[in-house]
Coordinates of C-alpha atoms and ligand atoms in Angstrom, one line a residue:
X298 CA 24.4 -10.7 11.3
X299 CA 22.8 -7.5 10.0
X300 CA 19.4 -7.9 8.3
X301 CA 17.6 -4.8 6.9
X302 CA 13.8 -4.5 6.9
X303 CA 13.9 -4.3 3.1
X304 CA 16.1 -4.0 0.1
X305 CA 15.0 -3.6 -3.5
X306 CA 15.9 -6.4 -5.9
X307 CA 17.7 -4.4 -8.6
X308 CA 20.8 -5.2 -10.6
X309 CA 22.2 -5.6 -14.0
X310 CA 18.9 -5.9 -15.8
X311 CA 17.7 -2.6 -14.5
X312 CA 21.1 -1.0 -15.2
X313 CA 21.0 -2.2 -18.8
X314 CA 17.4 -0.9 -19.1
X315 CA 18.5 2.6 -17.9
X316 CA 21.5 2.5 -20.3
X317 CA 19.2 1.9 -23.2
X318 CA 17.3 5.2 -22.5
X319 CA 20.6 7.0 -22.6
X320 CA 21.7 5.1 -25.8
X321 CA 18.4 6.1 -27.5
X322 CA 18.7 9.7 -26.1
X323 CA 15.1 9.5 -24.7
X324 CA 14.7 10.3 -21.0
X325 CA 11.3 12.0 -20.6
X326 CA 8.0 10.2 -21.1
X327 CA 8.3 8.3 -24.4
X328 CA 8.4 4.7 -25.8
X329 CA 9.4 3.0 -22.5
X330 CA 6.6 4.8 -20.6
X331 CA 4.0 3.6 -23.2
X332 CA 5.3 0.1 -23.1
X333 CA 5.3 0.0 -19.2
X334 CA 1.8 1.5 -19.2
X335 CA 0.5 -1.2 -21.6
X336 CA 2.2 -4.0 -19.6
X337 CA 0.8 -2.8 -16.3
X338 CA -2.7 -2.6 -17.8
X339 CA -2.4 -6.2 -19.0
X340 CA -1.2 -7.3 -15.6
X341 CA -3.8 -5.4 -13.6
X342 CA -6.7 -6.0 -16.1
X343 CA -7.8 -2.4 -16.3
X344 CA -8.8 -0.4 -19.4
X345 CA -7.0 2.8 -18.8
X346 CA -4.0 4.0 -16.7
X347 CA -1.8 7.0 -16.2
X348 CA 1.4 7.4 -14.3
X349 CA 2.1 9.8 -11.4
X350 CA 5.4 10.7 -9.8
X351 CA 4.6 8.5 -6.7
X352 CA 1.7 6.7 -5.0
X353 CA 0.7 9.7 -2.9
X354 CA 0.2 11.8 -6.0
X355 CA -1.5 8.9 -7.8
X356 CA -4.1 9.0 -5.0
X357 CA -4.3 12.8 -5.2
X358 CA -4.8 12.6 -9.0
X359 CA -7.4 9.9 -8.6
X360 CA -9.4 11.9 -6.0
X361 CA -9.2 15.1 -8.1
X362 CA -10.5 13.2 -11.1
X363 CA -13.4 11.9 -9.0
X364 CA -14.2 15.6 -8.2
X365 CA -13.3 15.3 -4.5
X366 CA -12.5 18.7 -3.0
X367 CA -13.2 21.3 -0.3
X368 CA -16.3 20.5 1.8
X369 CA -16.2 16.7 1.0
X370 CA -15.4 13.9 3.3
X371 CA -13.7 10.6 2.4
X372 CA -13.8 7.5 4.6
X373 CA -10.2 6.1 5.1
X374 CA -9.1 3.3 7.4
X375 CA -7.2 4.5 10.5
X376 CA -4.8 1.6 9.9
X377 CA -2.8 2.7 6.8
X378 CA 0.2 4.7 5.7
X379 CA -0.3 8.4 6.2
X380 CA -0.4 9.1 2.5
X381 CA -3.9 7.5 2.1
X382 CA -5.2 10.4 4.3
X383 CA -2.9 13.2 3.3
X384 CA -3.8 12.7 -0.3
X385 CA -7.4 13.4 0.7
X386 CA -6.3 16.5 2.8
X387 CA -4.4 17.7 -0.3
X388 CA -7.6 18.0 -2.3
X389 CA -9.1 20.2 0.5
X390 CA -11.4 17.4 1.6
X391 CA -11.4 15.8 5.0
X392 CA -10.4 12.2 5.8
X393 CA -12.7 10.5 8.3
X394 CA -11.3 7.4 9.9
X395 CA -12.8 3.9 10.4
X396 CA -11.4 0.8 12.1
X397 CA -10.1 -2.4 10.4
X398 CA -10.8 -6.0 11.1
X399 CA -8.6 -8.1 13.5
X400 CA -8.0 -11.0 11.0
X401 CA -5.9 -9.1 8.5
X402 CA -6.3 -5.4 9.4
X403 CA -8.3 -4.4 6.2
X404 CA -11.0 -1.8 6.3
X405 CA -14.2 -2.9 8.2
X406 CA -17.2 -1.2 6.6
X407 CA -19.6 -2.7 9.2
X408 CA -18.3 0.1 11.4
X409 CA -18.6 2.9 8.8
X410 CA -22.3 3.6 8.6
X411 CA -22.2 6.0 11.5
X412 CA -19.6 8.2 9.6
X413 CA -22.0 8.9 6.7
X414 CA -23.5 12.4 6.3
X415 CA -24.3 14.7 3.4
X416 CA -20.6 15.6 2.9
X417 CA -19.4 11.9 2.6
X418 CA -18.5 11.5 -1.1
X419 CA -16.1 8.6 -1.3
X420 CA -14.5 5.6 0.5
X421 CA -10.9 4.6 0.2
X422 CA -10.3 0.9 0.9
X423 CA -6.5 0.3 1.4
X424 CA -5.1 -3.1 0.6
X425 CA -2.5 -3.2 3.3
X426 CA 0.5 -5.4 3.6
X427 CA 0.0 -7.3 0.4
X428 CA -3.4 -8.8 1.1
X429 CA -6.7 -7.5 0.0
X430 CA -9.9 -5.9 1.5
X431 CA -13.2 -7.6 1.4
X432 CA -14.3 -5.7 -1.7
X433 CA -17.7 -7.4 -1.9
X434 CA -18.6 -5.6 1.4
X435 CA -16.9 -2.4 0.4
X436 CA -18.8 -2.3 -3.0
X437 CA -22.1 -3.1 -1.3
X438 CA -21.5 -0.4 1.3
X439 CA -20.6 2.2 -1.4
X440 CA -23.7 1.4 -3.4
X441 CA -25.9 1.7 -0.4
X442 CA -24.6 5.2 0.4
X443 CA -23.8 6.3 -3.2
X444 CA -20.1 6.7 -2.5
X445 CA -17.3 6.8 -5.0
X446 CA -14.6 4.2 -4.4
X447 CA -10.9 4.9 -4.8
X448 CA -8.7 1.9 -3.9
X449 CA -5.3 2.5 -2.4
X450 CA -3.5 -0.5 -3.9
X451 CA 0.0 1.0 -3.3
X452 CA 1.1 -2.2 -1.6
X453 CA -0.9 -4.6 -3.8
X454 CA 0.7 -5.1 -7.2
X455 CA 0.0 -8.8 -8.1
X456 CA -2.6 -9.1 -5.3
X457 CA -6.0 -10.6 -6.4
X458 CA -9.4 -11.3 -4.9
X459 CA -11.5 -13.9 -6.7
X460 CA -9.0 -13.6 -9.6
X461 CA -9.6 -9.9 -9.9
X462 CA -6.6 -7.6 -9.4
X463 CA -6.7 -5.2 -6.4
X464 CA -7.4 -1.7 -7.6
X465 CA -10.0 -2.8 -10.2
X466 CA -13.1 -3.1 -8.1
X467 CA -13.9 0.6 -7.5
X468 CA -14.0 3.7 -9.7
X469 CA -10.2 4.2 -9.5
X470 CA -7.2 2.2 -8.2
X471 CA -3.8 3.6 -7.3
X472 CA -0.4 1.9 -7.1
X473 CA 3.1 2.9 -5.9
X474 CA 6.5 1.9 -7.2
X475 CA 8.5 3.2 -4.2
X476 CA 11.7 1.3 -3.3
X477 CA 10.0 -1.0 -0.8
X478 CA 7.1 -2.0 -3.1
X479 CA 6.6 -5.3 -4.8
X480 CA 8.1 -3.8 -8.0
X481 CA 10.0 -0.5 -7.9
X482 CA 11.0 2.3 -10.2
X483 CA 12.6 4.2 -7.3
X484 CA 9.7 6.5 -7.1
X485 CA 6.5 6.2 -9.1
X486 CA 2.7 5.8 -9.1
X487 CA 0.0 4.5 -11.4
X488 CA -3.7 5.3 -11.5
X489 CA -6.2 2.9 -13.2
X490 CA -9.8 3.1 -14.2
X491 CA -12.3 1.5 -16.6
X492 CA -14.2 4.7 -17.0
X493 CA -13.2 6.6 -20.2
X494 CA -14.4 10.0 -18.8
X495 CA -12.3 9.6 -15.6
X496 CA -9.4 8.6 -17.8
X497 CA -9.8 11.8 -19.8
X498 CA -9.8 13.9 -16.7
X499 CA -6.7 12.1 -15.4
X500 CA -4.8 12.8 -18.6
X501 CA -5.6 16.6 -18.5
X502 CA -4.9 16.8 -14.8
X503 CA -1.5 15.2 -15.0
X504 CA -0.3 17.0 -18.2
X505 CA -0.8 20.7 -17.6
X506 CA -4.4 20.7 -18.5
X507 CA -3.8 19.6 -22.1
X508 CA -3.9 16.3 -24.0
X509 CA -0.8 16.6 -26.0
X510 CA 2.7 17.8 -25.3
X511 CA 3.9 20.7 -27.4
X512 CA 0.5 22.5 -27.4
X513 CA 0.3 25.8 -25.5
X514 CA -3.5 25.8 -25.3
X515 CA -4.8 24.5 -22.0
X516 CA -8.5 23.8 -21.9
X517 CA -8.3 22.9 -18.2
X518 CA -6.2 23.5 -15.1
X519 CA -3.7 20.7 -14.8
X520 CA -0.2 20.1 -13.4
X521 CA 3.0 18.1 -14.2
X522 CA 2.6 14.6 -12.8
X523 CA 4.7 13.0 -15.5
X524 CA 7.4 10.4 -14.9
X525 CA 10.5 9.6 -17.0
X526 CA 11.4 6.9 -19.5
X527 CA 14.3 6.0 -17.2
X528 CA 11.8 5.0 -14.4
X529 CA 9.6 3.2 -16.9
X530 CA 12.6 1.2 -18.2
X531 CA 13.4 0.1 -14.7
X532 CA 9.7 -0.8 -14.2
X533 CA 9.7 -3.0 -17.3
X534 CA 12.8 -4.8 -16.0
X535 CA 11.1 -5.2 -12.6
X536 CA 7.9 -6.5 -14.2
X537 CA 9.8 -9.3 -15.8
X538 CA 10.8 -10.4 -12.3
X539 CA 7.3 -10.1 -10.8
X540 CA 6.4 -13.8 -11.0
X541 CA 9.8 -14.7 -9.4
X542 CA 9.3 -12.0 -6.7
X543 CA 5.8 -13.5 -5.9
X544 CA 7.2 -17.0 -5.6
X545 CA 10.1 -15.9 -3.4
X546 CA 8.0 -13.8 -1.1
X547 CA 5.4 -16.4 -0.6
X548 CA 8.1 -19.0 0.1
X549 CA 9.6 -16.6 2.7
X550 CA 6.2 -16.2 4.4
X551 CA 5.7 -20.0 4.4
X552 CA 9.1 -20.5 6.0
X553 CA 8.4 -17.9 8.8
X554 CA 5.1 -19.7 9.4
X555 CA 6.8 -23.1 9.6
X556 CA 9.4 -21.9 12.0
X557 CA 7.2 -19.7 14.2
X558 CA 3.7 -21.1 13.6
X559 CA 3.9 -23.5 16.5
X560 CA 4.9 -20.8 19.0
X561 CA 2.4 -20.0 21.7
X562 CA 1.4 -16.4 21.6
X563 CA 2.4 -15.6 18.0
X564 CA -0.2 -15.2 15.3
X565 CA 0.0 -14.3 11.6
X566 CA -2.5 -12.5 9.4
X567 CA -5.3 -14.6 8.1
X568 CA -6.0 -13.6 4.5
X569 CA -9.6 -13.9 3.4
X570 CA -10.6 -16.9 1.3
X571 CA -10.2 -16.3 -2.4
X572 CA -7.4 -13.8 -1.7
X573 CA -4.2 -14.3 -3.7
X574 CA -1.6 -12.4 -1.6
X575 CA 1.9 -11.1 -2.2
X576 CA 3.4 -10.5 1.2
X577 CA 4.5 -6.9 1.5
X578 CA 5.5 -7.3 5.1
X579 CA 5.7 -10.5 7.2
X580 CA 3.2 -9.4 9.9
X581 CA 3.1 -11.2 13.3
X582 CA 1.2 -10.3 16.4
X583 CA 2.3 -11.0 19.9
X584 CA 2.0 -9.6 23.4
X585 CA 5.4 -7.9 23.8
X586 CA 5.8 -6.6 20.3
X587 CA 7.7 -3.4 21.1
X588 CA 10.1 -5.3 23.4
X589 CA 10.7 -7.9 20.7
X590 CA 11.5 -5.1 18.2
X591 CA 14.2 -3.7 20.6
X592 CA 15.6 -7.3 21.1
X593 CA 15.7 -7.8 17.3
X594 CA 17.5 -4.5 16.9
X595 CA 20.2 -5.7 19.4
X596 CA 20.5 -8.8 17.2
X597 CA 21.0 -6.7 14.1
X598 CA 17.5 -7.3 12.6
X599 CA 15.5 -4.4 11.4
X600 CA 11.8 -4.7 12.1
X601 CA 9.0 -2.2 11.9
X602 CA 5.9 -1.5 14.0
X603 CA 2.5 -1.7 12.4
X604 CA 1.0 1.6 11.3
X605 CA 0.5 4.2 14.0
X606 CA -3.3 4.9 14.1
X607 CA -4.1 7.8 11.8
X608 CA -6.9 9.1 14.1
X609 CA -4.2 9.6 16.8
X610 CA -1.6 11.2 14.5
X611 CA -0.6 14.6 15.7
X612 CA -1.4 16.1 12.3
X613 CA -5.0 14.8 12.4
X614 CA -5.7 15.2 16.1
X615 CA -8.0 18.2 15.4
X616 CA -10.5 15.7 14.0
X617 CA -11.0 14.3 17.5
X618 CA -12.2 17.8 18.6
X619 CA -14.5 18.1 15.7
X620 CA -16.1 14.6 15.8
X621 CA -17.1 12.2 18.5
X622 CA -16.6 9.2 16.2
X623 CA -12.9 9.8 15.9
X624 CA -11.9 8.7 19.4
X625 CA -9.9 5.6 20.5
X626 CA -13.0 3.6 21.6
X627 CA -14.0 3.3 17.9
X628 CA -10.6 1.9 16.8
X629 CA -9.9 -1.2 19.0
X630 CA -8.3 -3.2 16.2
X631 CA -6.2 -0.4 14.8
X632 CA -4.8 0.3 18.3
X633 CA -4.3 -3.4 18.9
X634 CA -2.3 -3.6 15.7
X635 CA 0.0 -0.9 16.6
X636 CA 0.5 -2.2 20.1
X637 CA 1.0 -5.9 19.2
X638 CA 2.2 -6.0 15.5
X639 CA 5.7 -6.5 14.2
X640 CA 6.7 -6.4 10.6
X641 CA 9.6 -8.8 9.8
X642 CA 11.7 -8.6 6.6
X643 CA 10.3 -10.2 3.5
X644 CA 12.4 -8.9 0.6
X645 CA 13.1 -11.3 -2.4
X646 CA 16.8 -11.8 -1.7
X647 CA 16.3 -12.8 2.0
X648 CA 18.0 -16.1 2.5
X649 CA 16.9 -19.2 4.5
X650 CA 19.8 -18.6 6.8
X651 CA 18.7 -15.1 7.5
X652 CA 15.1 -16.2 8.2
X653 CA 16.3 -19.0 10.5
X654 CA 18.4 -16.3 12.4
X655 CA 15.4 -14.0 12.8
X656 CA 13.1 -16.8 13.9
X657 CA 15.6 -18.2 16.4
X658 CA 16.0 -14.7 17.9
X659 CA 12.2 -14.5 18.2
X660 CA 11.9 -17.9 19.8
X661 CA 14.7 -17.0 22.3
X662 CA 12.8 -13.8 23.1
X663 CA 9.5 -15.6 23.6
X664 CA 11.1 -18.2 25.8
X665 CA 12.8 -15.6 28.0
X666 CA 9.5 -13.7 28.2
X667 CA 7.6 -16.9 29.2
X668 CA 10.1 -17.7 31.9
X669 CA 9.7 -14.2 33.4
X670 CA 5.9 -14.6 33.5
X671 CA 6.3 -17.8 35.5
Ligands
LIG721 C1 -0.8 2.1 1.7 C2 0.0 3.2 1.0 N1 -0.6 4.2 0.4 C3 0.1 5.2 -0.2 C4 1.5 5.1 -0.2 C5 2.2 6.2 -0.9 O1 3.1 5.8 -1.9 P1 4.4 6.7 -2.3 O2 5.4 6.4 -1.2 O3 4.8 6.1 -3.6 O4 4.0 8.1 -2.4 C6 2.2 4.0 0.3 C7 3.6 3.9 0.3 O5 4.5 4.0 1.0 C8 1.4 3.0 1.0 O6 2.0 2.0 1.6

């Protein structure tokens, strides 16, 4: 059996949606983009939103709207996808890394005070793997040190904390619609805010420094961060499936937990109380994680490691020379996650038979490993 790590759930409905753009002869930003924007704002519960070509550029746009640039520092978890940090680097600012907690690998602000100096302008909580950061602590921390808050909610469409959508706690929230995300437009990003002034900045920045298309007067410097109606049409079709996607993904996670939960030596993420999650990966932790991944590969199952610590990334290693607080000793949980974490498939069309096959392979592996230990 061959089981991929992920596969987007797209089909006839998305195909028809794209066809309608061609039938109406409208492919650049237009009616579908407006409709998708409004639907997303209703879903997320934010006042304003603008699209970006992808999640990375959504973060860049958000950071620029917040005025982050050369000479500034932004606190970013070491445990996240590289784009959280490279979007900061793109503005000319520096990412400074902090560890995460061991329960669910979300940012741990109790370890962040020592990173603060006069250059620290913002903090970027990242809602990783479909669960949500402890935003009460993040917001308290940001108030104490007068930091702007930009949430990386790329993996967190449909995710809530205390009935509030991820991405709506801070000044700005950013989402991704890449092919592996909860809903996809192929590529795509979205930036939300409740602040009218930030929204205004975002609109100028993303549309060549002007408000309206067709004008050649550009009050500000801006760029082209637009998307197409073709993507928005796919997004609208995907949004209609969101409730079903959530149900399916949660059922899949439950099934994994039922089949593997009793196994000695295997643990799952523990989402915080009041968190409404949408599994983005099925995350398990065990001693021989990397050996298990090799074993699963032999069995035709594609798994993934957890994120490689950003403070150790070759592209960011210079930070270790510049700062004593960017060394391994400050990142025990991020390092533990990479060494012991495995992401199992959790896409909406994954069948019970496939889940049973994956779990049986894991159980076999664990038994063999236990026998060797004895
Ligand atoms: C946590 C996180 N941040 C940012 C991004 C960047 O999004 P995109 O791939 O759409 O640029 C991703 C997506 O892969 C992500 O998982």
